[in-house]
PDB file of C-alpha atoms in Angstrom:
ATOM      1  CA  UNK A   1     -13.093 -50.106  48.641  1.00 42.00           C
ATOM      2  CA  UNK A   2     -14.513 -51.393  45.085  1.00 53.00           C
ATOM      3  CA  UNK A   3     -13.944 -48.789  42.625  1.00 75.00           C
ATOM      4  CA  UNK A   4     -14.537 -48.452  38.869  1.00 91.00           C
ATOM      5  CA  UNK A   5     -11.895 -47.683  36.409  1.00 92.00           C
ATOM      6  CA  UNK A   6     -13.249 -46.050  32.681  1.00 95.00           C
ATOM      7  CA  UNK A   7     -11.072 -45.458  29.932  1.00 96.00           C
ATOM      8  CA  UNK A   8     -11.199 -44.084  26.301  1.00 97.00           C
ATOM      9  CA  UNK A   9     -12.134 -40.659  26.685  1.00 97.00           C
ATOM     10  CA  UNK A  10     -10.567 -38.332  24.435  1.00 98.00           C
ATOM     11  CA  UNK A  11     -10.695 -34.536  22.617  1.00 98.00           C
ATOM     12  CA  UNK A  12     -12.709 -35.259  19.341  1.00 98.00           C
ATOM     13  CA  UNK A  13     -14.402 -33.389  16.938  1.00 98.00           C
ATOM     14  CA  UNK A  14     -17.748 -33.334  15.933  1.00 98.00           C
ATOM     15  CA  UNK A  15     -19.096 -35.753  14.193  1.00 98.00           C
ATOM     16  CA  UNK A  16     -16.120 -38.191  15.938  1.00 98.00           C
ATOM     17  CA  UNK A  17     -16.826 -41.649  17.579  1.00 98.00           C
ATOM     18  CA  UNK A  18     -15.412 -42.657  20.727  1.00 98.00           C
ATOM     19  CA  UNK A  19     -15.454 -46.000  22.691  1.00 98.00           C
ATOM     20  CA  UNK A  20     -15.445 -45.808  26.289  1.00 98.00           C
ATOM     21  CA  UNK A  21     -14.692 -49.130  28.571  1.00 98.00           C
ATOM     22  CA  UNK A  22     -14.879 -50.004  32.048  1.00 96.00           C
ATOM     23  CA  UNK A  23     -13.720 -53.702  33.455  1.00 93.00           C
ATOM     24  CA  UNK A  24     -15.029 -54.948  36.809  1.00 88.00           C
ATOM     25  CA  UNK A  25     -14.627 -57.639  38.975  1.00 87.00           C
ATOM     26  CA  UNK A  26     -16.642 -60.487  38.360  1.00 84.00           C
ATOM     27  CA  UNK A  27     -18.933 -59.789  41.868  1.00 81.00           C
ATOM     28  CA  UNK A  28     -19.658 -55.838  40.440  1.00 82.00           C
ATOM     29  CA  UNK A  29     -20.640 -58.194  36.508  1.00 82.00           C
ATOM     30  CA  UNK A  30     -22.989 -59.335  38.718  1.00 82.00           C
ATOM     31  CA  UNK A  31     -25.056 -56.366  39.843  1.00 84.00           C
ATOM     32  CA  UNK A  32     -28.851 -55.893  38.633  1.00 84.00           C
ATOM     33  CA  UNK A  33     -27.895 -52.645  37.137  1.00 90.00           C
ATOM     34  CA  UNK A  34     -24.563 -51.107  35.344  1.00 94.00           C
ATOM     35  CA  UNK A  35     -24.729 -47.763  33.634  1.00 96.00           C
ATOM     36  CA  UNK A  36     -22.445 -44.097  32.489  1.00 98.00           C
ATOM     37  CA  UNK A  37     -23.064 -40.920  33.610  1.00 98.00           C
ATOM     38  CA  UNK A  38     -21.742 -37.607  32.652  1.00 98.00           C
ATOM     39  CA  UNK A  39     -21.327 -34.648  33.951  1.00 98.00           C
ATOM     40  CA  UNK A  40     -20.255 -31.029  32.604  1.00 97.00           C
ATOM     41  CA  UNK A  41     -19.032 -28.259  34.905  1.00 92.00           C
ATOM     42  CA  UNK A  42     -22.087 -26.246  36.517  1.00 94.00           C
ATOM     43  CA  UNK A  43     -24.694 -29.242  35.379  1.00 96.00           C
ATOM     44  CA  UNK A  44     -26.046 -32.241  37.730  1.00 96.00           C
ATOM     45  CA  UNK A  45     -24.579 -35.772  36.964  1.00 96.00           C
ATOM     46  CA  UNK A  46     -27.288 -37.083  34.495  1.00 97.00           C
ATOM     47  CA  UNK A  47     -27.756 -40.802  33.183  1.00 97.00           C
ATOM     48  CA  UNK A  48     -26.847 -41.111  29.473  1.00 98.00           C
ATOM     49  CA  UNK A  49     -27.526 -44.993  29.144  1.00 98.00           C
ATOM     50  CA  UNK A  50     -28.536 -48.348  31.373  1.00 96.00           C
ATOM     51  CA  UNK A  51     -28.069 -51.886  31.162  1.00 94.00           C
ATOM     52  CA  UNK A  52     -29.859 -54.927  32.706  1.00 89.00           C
ATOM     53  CA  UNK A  53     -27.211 -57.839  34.114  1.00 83.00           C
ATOM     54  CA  UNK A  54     -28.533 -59.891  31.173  1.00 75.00           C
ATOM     55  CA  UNK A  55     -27.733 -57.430  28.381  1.00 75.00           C
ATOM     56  CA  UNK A  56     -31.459 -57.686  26.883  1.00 78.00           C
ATOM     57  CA  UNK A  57     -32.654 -54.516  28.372  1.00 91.00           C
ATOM     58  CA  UNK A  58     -31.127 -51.055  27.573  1.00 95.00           C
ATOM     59  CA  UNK A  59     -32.148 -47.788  28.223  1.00 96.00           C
ATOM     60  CA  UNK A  60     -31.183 -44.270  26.982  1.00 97.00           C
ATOM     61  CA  UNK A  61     -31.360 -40.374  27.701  1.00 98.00           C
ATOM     62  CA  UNK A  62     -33.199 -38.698  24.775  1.00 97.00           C
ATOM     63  CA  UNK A  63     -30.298 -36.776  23.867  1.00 97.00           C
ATOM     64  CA  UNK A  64     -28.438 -39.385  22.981  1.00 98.00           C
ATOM     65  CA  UNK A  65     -30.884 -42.090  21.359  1.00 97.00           C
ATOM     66  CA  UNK A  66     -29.454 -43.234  17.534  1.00 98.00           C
ATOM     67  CA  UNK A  67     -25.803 -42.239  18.787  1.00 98.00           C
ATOM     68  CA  UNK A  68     -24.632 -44.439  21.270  1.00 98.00           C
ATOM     69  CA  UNK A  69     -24.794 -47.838  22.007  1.00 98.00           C
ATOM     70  CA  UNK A  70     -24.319 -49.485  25.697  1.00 97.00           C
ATOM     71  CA  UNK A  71     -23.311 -53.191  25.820  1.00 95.00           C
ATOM     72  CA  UNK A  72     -21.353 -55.696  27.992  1.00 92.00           C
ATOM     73  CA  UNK A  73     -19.342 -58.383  27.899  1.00 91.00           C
ATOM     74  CA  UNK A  74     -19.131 -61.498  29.549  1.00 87.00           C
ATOM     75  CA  UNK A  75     -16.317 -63.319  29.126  1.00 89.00           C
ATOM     76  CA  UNK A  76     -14.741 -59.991  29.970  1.00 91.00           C
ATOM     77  CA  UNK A  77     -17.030 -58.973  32.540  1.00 90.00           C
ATOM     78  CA  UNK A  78     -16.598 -55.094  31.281  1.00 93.00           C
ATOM     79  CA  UNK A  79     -19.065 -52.297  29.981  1.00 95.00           C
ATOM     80  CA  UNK A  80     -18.453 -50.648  27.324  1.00 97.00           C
ATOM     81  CA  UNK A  81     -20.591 -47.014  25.767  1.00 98.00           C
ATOM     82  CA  UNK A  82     -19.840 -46.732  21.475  1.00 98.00           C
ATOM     83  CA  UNK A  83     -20.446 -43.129  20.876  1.00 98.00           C
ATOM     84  CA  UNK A  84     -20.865 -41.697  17.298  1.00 98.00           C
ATOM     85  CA  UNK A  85     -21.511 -39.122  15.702  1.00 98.00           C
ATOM     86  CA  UNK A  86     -21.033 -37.003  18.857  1.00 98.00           C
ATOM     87  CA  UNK A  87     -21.730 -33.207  19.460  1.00 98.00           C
ATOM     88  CA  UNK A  88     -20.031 -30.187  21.173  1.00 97.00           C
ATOM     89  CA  UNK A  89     -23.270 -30.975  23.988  1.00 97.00           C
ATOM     90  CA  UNK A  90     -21.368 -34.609  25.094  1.00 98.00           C
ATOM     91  CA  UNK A  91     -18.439 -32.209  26.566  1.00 98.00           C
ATOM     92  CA  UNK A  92     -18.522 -33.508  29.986  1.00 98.00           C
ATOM     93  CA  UNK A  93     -16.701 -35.804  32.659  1.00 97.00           C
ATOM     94  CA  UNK A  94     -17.964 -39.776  32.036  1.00 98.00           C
ATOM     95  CA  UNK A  95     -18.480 -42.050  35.008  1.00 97.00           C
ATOM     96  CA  UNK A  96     -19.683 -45.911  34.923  1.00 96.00           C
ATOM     97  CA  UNK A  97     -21.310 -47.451  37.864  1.00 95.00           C
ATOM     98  CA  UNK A  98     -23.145 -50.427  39.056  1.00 93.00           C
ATOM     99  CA  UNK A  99     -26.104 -50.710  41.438  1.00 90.00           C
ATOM    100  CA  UNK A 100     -29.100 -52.519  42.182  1.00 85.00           C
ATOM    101  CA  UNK A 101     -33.383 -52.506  42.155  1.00 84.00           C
ATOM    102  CA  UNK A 102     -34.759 -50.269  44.387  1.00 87.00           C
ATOM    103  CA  UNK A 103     -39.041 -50.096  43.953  1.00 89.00           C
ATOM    104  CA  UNK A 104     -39.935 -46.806  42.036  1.00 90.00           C
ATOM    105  CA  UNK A 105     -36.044 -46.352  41.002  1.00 90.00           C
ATOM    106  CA  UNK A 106     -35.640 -45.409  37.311  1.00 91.00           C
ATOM    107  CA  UNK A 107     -32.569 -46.438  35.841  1.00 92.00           C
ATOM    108  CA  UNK A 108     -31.327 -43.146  35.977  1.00 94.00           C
ATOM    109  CA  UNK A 109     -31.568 -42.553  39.545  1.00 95.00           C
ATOM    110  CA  UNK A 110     -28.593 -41.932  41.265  1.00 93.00           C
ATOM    111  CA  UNK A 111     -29.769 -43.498  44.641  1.00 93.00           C
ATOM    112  CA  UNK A 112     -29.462 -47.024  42.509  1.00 92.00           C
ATOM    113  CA  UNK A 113     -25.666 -47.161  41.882  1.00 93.00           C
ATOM    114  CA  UNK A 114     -22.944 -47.659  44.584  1.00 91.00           C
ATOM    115  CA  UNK A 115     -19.780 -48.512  42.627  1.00 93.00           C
ATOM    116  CA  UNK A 116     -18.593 -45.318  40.560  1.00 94.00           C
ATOM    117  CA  UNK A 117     -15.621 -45.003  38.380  1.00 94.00           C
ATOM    118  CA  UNK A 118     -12.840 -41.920  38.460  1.00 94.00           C
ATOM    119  CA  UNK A 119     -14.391 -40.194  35.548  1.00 96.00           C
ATOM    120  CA  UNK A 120     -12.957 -40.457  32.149  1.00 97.00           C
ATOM    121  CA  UNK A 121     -12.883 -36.727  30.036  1.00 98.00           C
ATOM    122  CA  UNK A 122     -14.567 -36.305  26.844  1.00 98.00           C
ATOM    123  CA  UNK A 123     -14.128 -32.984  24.978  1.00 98.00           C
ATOM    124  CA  UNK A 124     -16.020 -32.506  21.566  1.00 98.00           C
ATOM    125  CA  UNK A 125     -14.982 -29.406  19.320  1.00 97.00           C
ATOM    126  CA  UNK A 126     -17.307 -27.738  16.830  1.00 94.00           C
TER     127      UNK A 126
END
């Protein structure tokens, strides 16, 4: 089984920046579509940002637009999600995965992604 590894969570204040990083194998680089997910207890697993395989095209929930950054790197064929200036609202569970297209899929749709990570806690205090 392929599975994702992320790493970096942490318990932060508010107002605290936190890097989060997940390396793949070369063959999960490669997929049309890598992303992070959270999730808080009680809450569905939403999308907080997407990535195109090339890196040109990123996409964001509202909630987090201004504060974090998704990006990837090649040489090390890992995603990584630069979060500042977070809130006590981040609180949740953070997953990466990878996926493909899929016609009238959103980037946020969980039907695109078949490679998930273990989850990787982050815990923001007011």
């Amino acid at each position: 089984q392929v599975r994702l590894k992320e790493s970096g969570g942490d318990s932060v204040q508010a107002g605290g920046s936190l890097r989060l990083s997940c390396p793949t194998s070369a063959y999960t680089y490669a997929s049309e579509y890598m992303a992070w997910f959270r999730q808080a207890p009680g809450k569905e697993r939403e999308g907080v940002a997407g990535i195109g395989r090339w890196g040109a095209d990123t996409y964001y929930a509202d909630s987090v637009k201004g504060r974090f950054t998704i990006s990837r790197d090649n040489a090390k064929t890992t995603l990584y999600l630069q979060m500042n200036n977070l809130k006590p609202n981040d609180t949740a569970m953070y997953y990466c995965a990878a996926g493909g297209t899929r016609p009238g899929f959103r980037w946020s749709d969980l039907g695109l992604y078949y490679y998930w990570g273990q989850g990787t806690q982050v815990t923001v205090s007011s």
